[in-house]
mmCIF file of C-alpha atoms in Angstrom:
data_model
loop_
_atom_site.group_PDB
_atom_site.id
_atom_site.type_symbol
_atom_site.label_atom_id
_atom_site.label_comp_id
_atom_site.label_asym_id
_atom_site.label_seq_id
_atom_site.Cartn_x
_atom_site.Cartn_y
_atom_site.Cartn_z
ATOM 1 C CA GLY A 339 -1.562 1.263 12.305
ATOM 2 C CA GLU A 340 -3.931 1.611 9.512
ATOM 3 C CA ASN A 341 -2.706 2.974 6.135
ATOM 4 C CA VAL A 342 -5.138 4.391 3.683
ATOM 5 C CA GLU A 343 -4.083 5.189 0.054
ATOM 6 C CA GLN A 344 -6.611 7.197 -2.262
ATOM 7 C CA HIS A 345 -6.633 7.522 -5.908
ATOM 8 C CA PRO A 346 -6.800 9.521 -7.895
ATOM 9 C CA SER A 347 -5.855 12.757 -6.155
ATOM 10 C CA THR A 348 -7.771 14.748 -9.073
ATOM 11 C CA LEU A 349 -10.542 13.635 -11.173
ATOM 12 C CA SER A 350 -12.049 15.675 -14.179
ATOM 13 C CA VAL A 351 -15.141 14.323 -15.813
ATOM 14 C CA GLN A 352 -18.030 15.808 -18.215
ATOM 15 C CA GLU A 353 -21.333 16.189 -16.849
ATOM 16 C CA GLY A 354 -23.398 12.820 -17.157
ATOM 17 C CA ASP A 355 -20.173 10.680 -16.896
ATOM 18 C CA SER A 356 -19.526 8.386 -14.239
ATOM 19 C CA ALA A 357 -16.895 8.758 -11.606
ATOM 20 C CA VAL A 358 -14.940 6.247 -9.506
ATOM 21 C CA ILE A 359 -12.603 6.856 -6.633
ATOM 22 C CA LYS A 360 -10.604 3.886 -5.195
ATOM 23 C CA CYS A 361 -9.031 3.483 -1.819
ATOM 24 C CA THR A 362 -6.797 0.562 -0.282
ATOM 25 C CA TYR A 363 -6.247 -0.095 3.170
ATOM 26 C CA SER A 364 -3.691 -2.348 5.098
ATOM 27 C CA ASP A 365 -5.533 -3.567 8.373
ATOM 28 C CA SER A 366 -7.305 -6.471 7.429
ATOM 29 C CA ALA A 367 -9.282 -6.185 10.844
ATOM 30 C CA SER A 368 -10.742 -2.875 9.647
ATOM 31 C CA ASN A 369 -14.756 -3.118 9.275
ATOM 32 C CA TYR A 370 -16.191 0.353 8.705
ATOM 33 C CA PHE A 371 -15.560 2.461 5.569
ATOM 34 C CA PRO A 372 -17.192 5.862 5.255
ATOM 35 C CA TRP A 373 -17.048 8.333 2.453
ATOM 36 C CA TYR A 374 -17.200 12.060 2.914
ATOM 37 C CA LYS A 375 -17.784 15.016 0.669
ATOM 38 C CA GLN A 376 -16.276 18.129 1.235
ATOM 39 C CA GLU A 377 -17.522 21.313 -0.610
ATOM 40 C CA LEU A 378 -15.447 24.577 -0.689
ATOM 41 C CA GLY A 379 -15.356 26.394 2.822
ATOM 42 C CA LYS A 380 -17.541 23.556 4.735
ATOM 43 C CA GLY A 381 -16.719 20.528 6.628
ATOM 44 C CA PRO A 382 -16.801 17.137 5.215
ATOM 45 C CA GLN A 383 -20.098 15.465 5.000
ATOM 46 C CA LEU A 384 -20.835 11.747 5.300
ATOM 47 C CA ILE A 385 -22.502 10.510 2.069
ATOM 48 C CA ILE A 386 -22.338 6.873 2.305
ATOM 49 C CA ASP A 387 -20.670 4.044 4.254
ATOM 50 C CA ILE A 388 -20.156 0.470 4.170
ATOM 51 C CA ARG A 389 -19.371 -2.363 6.687
ATOM 52 C CA SER A 390 -17.313 -5.272 6.206
ATOM 53 C CA ASN A 391 -20.181 -7.647 6.133
ATOM 54 C CA VAL A 392 -21.524 -6.485 2.934
ATOM 55 C CA GLY A 393 -19.848 -6.016 -0.599
ATOM 56 C CA GLU A 394 -21.876 -3.185 -2.065
ATOM 57 C CA LYS A 395 -24.219 -0.443 -0.910
ATOM 58 C CA LYS A 396 -26.231 2.095 -3.167
ATOM 59 C CA ASP A 397 -28.008 5.000 -2.486
ATOM 60 C CA GLN A 398 -29.462 6.787 -5.703
ATOM 61 C CA ARG A 399 -26.574 7.815 -7.759
ATOM 62 C CA ILE A 400 -23.630 6.788 -5.482
ATOM 63 C CA ALA A 401 -22.575 3.279 -4.634
ATOM 64 C CA VAL A 402 -19.672 1.935 -2.526
ATOM 65 C CA THR A 403 -18.057 -1.632 -3.243
ATOM 66 C CA LEU A 404 -15.760 -3.273 -0.860
ATOM 67 C CA ASN A 405 -13.313 -6.105 -1.642
ATOM 68 C CA LYS A 406 -11.955 -7.462 1.652
ATOM 69 C CA THR A 407 -9.649 -9.874 0.236
ATOM 70 C CA ALA A 408 -7.898 -7.180 -1.727
ATOM 71 C CA LYS A 409 -8.377 -4.618 1.132
ATOM 72 C CA HIS A 410 -9.773 -2.103 -1.362
ATOM 73 C CA PHE A 411 -12.989 0.031 -1.682
ATOM 74 C CA SER A 412 -14.414 2.012 -4.192
ATOM 75 C CA LEU A 413 -16.953 5.076 -4.603
ATOM 76 C CA HIS A 414 -18.829 5.181 -7.799
ATOM 77 C CA ILE A 415 -21.044 8.259 -8.897
ATOM 78 C CA THR A 416 -23.309 7.862 -11.886
ATOM 79 C CA GLU A 417 -24.750 10.437 -14.118
ATOM 80 C CA THR A 418 -22.554 13.222 -12.444
ATOM 81 C CA GLN A 419 -23.794 16.613 -12.263
ATOM 82 C CA PRO A 420 -21.871 19.971 -11.564
ATOM 83 C CA GLU A 421 -23.031 19.931 -7.847
ATOM 84 C CA ASP A 422 -20.996 16.539 -7.339
ATOM 85 C CA SER A 423 -18.031 18.855 -7.587
ATOM 86 C CA ALA A 424 -16.017 18.604 -4.203
ATOM 87 C CA VAL A 425 -13.316 17.035 -2.410
ATOM 88 C CA TYR A 426 -14.093 13.344 -1.656
ATOM 89 C CA PHE A 427 -12.389 11.445 1.352
ATOM 90 C CA CYS A 428 -12.588 7.680 2.067
ATOM 91 C CA ALA A 429 -11.799 6.451 5.520
ATOM 92 C CA ALA A 430 -10.861 3.006 7.305
ATOM 93 C CA THR A 431 -11.408 2.043 11.013
ATOM 94 C CA GLY A 432 -8.560 -0.007 12.113
ATOM 95 C CA SER A 433 -8.218 -2.648 15.075
ATOM 96 C CA GLY A 434 -5.905 -2.897 18.101
ATOM 97 C CA GLY A 435 -8.246 -0.906 20.273
ATOM 98 C CA SER A 436 -8.047 2.207 18.356
ATOM 99 C CA TYR A 437 -11.184 3.508 17.146
ATOM 100 C CA ILE A 438 -9.860 6.709 15.213
ATOM 101 C CA PRO A 439 -10.682 6.301 11.589
ATOM 102 C CA THR A 440 -7.706 6.779 9.045
ATOM 103 C CA PHE A 441 -8.300 8.963 6.235
ATOM 104 C CA GLY A 442 -7.220 9.145 2.591
ATOM 105 C CA ARG A 443 -5.731 12.099 1.220
ATOM 106 C CA GLY A 444 -8.897 13.194 -0.840
ATOM 107 C CA THR A 445 -9.753 13.224 -4.278
ATOM 108 C CA SER A 446 -10.847 16.655 -6.056
ATOM 109 C CA LEU A 447 -13.541 15.740 -8.348
ATOM 110 C CA ILE A 448 -14.664 18.367 -11.025
ATOM 111 C CA VAL A 449 -17.588 18.081 -13.013
ATOM 112 C CA HIS A 450 -17.690 20.276 -16.103
ATOM 113 C CA PRO A 451 -20.990 21.212 -17.453
ATOM 114 C CA GLY B 1308 -28.427 21.734 18.330
ATOM 115 C CA ALA B 1309 -28.973 20.463 14.999
ATOM 116 C CA GLY B 1310 -25.213 20.282 13.855
ATOM 117 C CA VAL B 1311 -21.959 20.586 15.184
ATOM 118 C CA SER B 1312 -21.358 24.262 15.855
ATOM 119 C CA GLN B 1313 -17.641 25.539 15.762
ATOM 120 C CA SER B 1314 -16.542 29.230 16.632
ATOM 121 C CA PRO B 1315 -15.100 31.511 15.564
ATOM 122 C CA SER B 1316 -15.480 30.639 12.012
ATOM 123 C CA ASN B 1317 -12.212 32.627 11.052
ATOM 124 C CA LYS B 1318 -9.291 33.690 13.551
ATOM 125 C CA VAL B 1319 -6.465 35.786 12.729
ATOM 126 C CA THR B 1320 -3.793 35.810 15.196
ATOM 127 C CA GLU B 1321 -0.124 37.159 15.792
ATOM 128 C CA LYS B 1322 2.570 34.746 15.919
ATOM 129 C CA GLY B 1323 3.484 33.820 19.732
ATOM 130 C CA LYS B 1324 -0.190 34.570 20.929
ATOM 131 C CA ASP B 1325 -2.455 32.016 22.391
ATOM 132 C CA VAL B 1326 -5.858 30.879 20.717
ATOM 133 C CA GLU B 1327 -8.911 29.204 21.932
ATOM 134 C CA LEU B 1328 -11.098 27.287 19.404
ATOM 135 C CA ARG B 1329 -14.557 26.162 20.438
ATOM 136 C CA CYS B 1330 -16.949 23.257 19.615
ATOM 137 C CA ASP B 1331 -20.346 22.547 20.341
ATOM 138 C CA PRO B 1332 -21.290 18.792 19.390
ATOM 139 C CA ILE B 1333 -24.445 17.449 18.603
ATOM 140 C CA SER B 1334 -26.381 16.812 21.751
ATOM 141 C CA GLY B 1335 -26.254 13.421 23.018
ATOM 142 C CA HIS B 1336 -23.164 12.636 20.832
ATOM 143 C CA THR B 1337 -20.689 10.912 23.225
ATOM 144 C CA ALA B 1338 -17.441 11.004 21.015
ATOM 145 C CA LEU B 1339 -15.757 14.096 20.061
ATOM 146 C CA TYR B 1340 -12.996 14.567 17.689
ATOM 147 C CA TRP B 1341 -10.531 17.428 16.403
ATOM 148 C CA TYR B 1342 -9.055 17.389 13.166
ATOM 149 C CA ARG B 1343 -6.605 19.802 11.399
ATOM 150 C CA GLN B 1344 -6.616 20.430 7.591
ATOM 151 C CA SER B 1345 -3.872 22.423 5.910
ATOM 152 C CA LEU B 1346 -4.666 24.051 2.800
ATOM 153 C CA GLY B 1347 -5.125 21.240 0.146
ATOM 154 C CA GLN B 1348 -4.346 18.290 2.445
ATOM 155 C CA GLY B 1349 -6.022 15.610 4.306
ATOM 156 C CA LEU B 1350 -7.595 15.388 7.456
ATOM 157 C CA GLU B 1351 -4.835 15.151 10.369
ATOM 158 C CA PHE B 1352 -6.139 13.598 13.670
ATOM 159 C CA LEU B 1353 -5.462 15.569 16.715
ATOM 160 C CA ILE B 1354 -7.385 14.353 19.811
ATOM 161 C CA TYR B 1355 -10.414 12.029 20.731
ATOM 162 C CA PHE B 1356 -12.851 12.260 23.789
ATOM 163 C CA GLN B 1357 -15.184 9.510 24.439
ATOM 164 C CA GLY B 1358 -17.681 10.078 27.331
ATOM 165 C CA ASN B 1359 -15.807 10.015 30.696
ATOM 166 C CA SER B 1360 -12.642 8.136 29.380
ATOM 167 C CA ALA B 1361 -9.323 9.783 29.224
ATOM 168 C CA PRO B 1362 -8.880 11.419 25.873
ATOM 169 C CA ASP B 1363 -6.757 9.926 23.242
ATOM 170 C CA LYS B 1364 -3.992 12.641 22.551
ATOM 171 C CA SER B 1365 -1.804 10.692 20.440
ATOM 172 C CA GLY B 1366 -2.270 13.155 17.371
ATOM 173 C CA LEU B 1367 -1.377 16.342 19.003
ATOM 174 C CA PRO B 1368 1.650 17.803 17.374
ATOM 175 C CA SER B 1369 3.298 19.262 20.215
ATOM 176 C CA ASP B 1370 2.868 20.309 23.940
ATOM 177 C CA ARG B 1371 1.514 23.581 22.738
ATOM 178 C CA PHE B 1372 -1.484 21.980 21.755
ATOM 179 C CA SER B 1373 -4.365 20.935 24.304
ATOM 180 C CA ALA B 1374 -7.885 20.307 24.432
ATOM 181 C CA GLU B 1375 -10.603 19.741 27.058
ATOM 182 C CA ARG B 1376 -14.147 18.712 27.085
ATOM 183 C CA THR B 1377 -16.552 19.923 29.893
ATOM 184 C CA GLY B 1378 -19.362 18.159 31.018
ATOM 185 C CA GLY B 1379 -19.137 15.724 28.186
ATOM 186 C CA SER B 1380 -20.299 18.390 25.769
ATOM 187 C CA VAL B 1381 -18.512 21.626 24.825
ATOM 188 C CA SER B 1382 -14.731 21.201 23.895
ATOM 189 C CA THR B 1383 -12.104 23.943 23.667
ATOM 190 C CA LEU B 1384 -8.903 23.426 21.561
ATOM 191 C CA THR B 1385 -6.056 25.709 22.975
ATOM 192 C CA ILE B 1386 -3.046 26.456 20.914
ATOM 193 C CA GLN B 1387 -0.248 28.274 22.839
ATOM 194 C CA ARG B 1388 2.505 30.549 21.465
ATOM 195 C CA THR B 1389 0.956 30.137 17.870
ATOM 196 C CA GLN B 1390 3.445 29.574 15.162
ATOM 197 C CA GLN B 1391 3.009 30.190 11.194
ATOM 198 C CA GLU B 1392 2.858 26.462 10.647
ATOM 199 C CA ASP B 1393 -0.420 26.222 12.926
ATOM 200 C CA SER B 1394 -2.263 28.091 10.083
ATOM 201 C CA ALA B 1395 -5.025 25.702 9.039
ATOM 202 C CA VAL B 1396 -8.630 24.822 9.337
ATOM 203 C CA TYR B 1397 -9.348 23.023 12.696
ATOM 204 C CA LEU B 1398 -12.515 20.725 12.206
ATOM 205 C CA CYS B 1399 -14.473 19.395 15.127
ATOM 206 C CA ALA B 1400 -16.761 16.254 14.683
ATOM 207 C CA SER B 1401 -18.975 14.126 16.991
ATOM 208 C CA SER B 1402 -20.480 10.761 16.599
ATOM 209 C CA PRO B 1403 -23.262 8.921 18.611
ATOM 210 C CA GLY B 1404 -21.098 5.879 19.660
ATOM 211 C CA THR B 1405 -17.853 4.274 20.294
ATOM 212 C CA GLY B 1406 -14.806 5.753 18.639
ATOM 213 C CA GLY B 1407 -16.408 6.057 15.244
ATOM 214 C CA ARG B 1408 -16.257 2.339 14.488
ATOM 215 C CA GLY B 1409 -19.490 1.937 12.685
ATOM 216 C CA TYR B 1410 -20.550 5.273 13.165
ATOM 217 C CA GLY B 1411 -19.958 8.266 10.794
ATOM 218 C CA TYR B 1412 -18.844 11.635 11.849
ATOM 219 C CA THR B 1413 -20.761 14.830 11.842
ATOM 220 C CA PHE B 1414 -18.273 17.489 11.199
ATOM 221 C CA GLY B 1415 -18.585 21.339 12.087
ATOM 222 C CA SER B 1416 -17.603 23.925 9.441
ATOM 223 C CA GLY B 1417 -14.340 24.305 10.914
ATOM 224 C CA THR B 1418 -12.334 27.515 12.361
ATOM 225 C CA ARG B 1419 -9.745 28.861 9.835
ATOM 226 C CA LEU B 1420 -6.810 30.038 11.783
ATOM 227 C CA THR B 1421 -4.278 32.437 10.285
ATOM 228 C CA VAL B 1422 -1.195 33.032 12.188
ATOM 229 C CA VAL B 1423 0.546 36.185 10.872
#
């Protein structure tokens, strides 16, 4: 089945800096890669996603890039703000008839004012 | 409703008791999922419902866990004879299309289960 590795597990940045979270996946047939943000005491919230037919997608301060050849995708947050502090999860949907996304283990992002 | 609703938000139960957790998905969403999140851990898939198809139960950790979805809407996750290792946040999510492929999930806020 699909295997998703996410790094780093913890990321600490100063307000205004950029943050990058990276994920690798194992199933070359995966074609949908969402990112979720989970704030304390809440469920994860979809913040951006990318499909395998594009290499990059942007939405204001966040962007996701996908390298299908290398089987990795990354989340980029620019001009970080304290409210960006949360746990971020990547996911990939594999093939073989299973439509259950596999999640990474999460990255705890801390933005210091 | 506007989002995925889960109840109760918190549940404390004694070891050996049965518990039922409820999920109300977004109206019209055909796919519904249950995940478990232990303290500081990632998301562990439990079970998936899609329309009228047989559920994918491949993630259920033991036969003490079961779930049903009535009328293609509300779902109940039941844990029998609870153990301390069942303590976790149980998250429900729904999506509008087939299996989450190409469709992001909308998660509820979860039920925090504590077994004492």
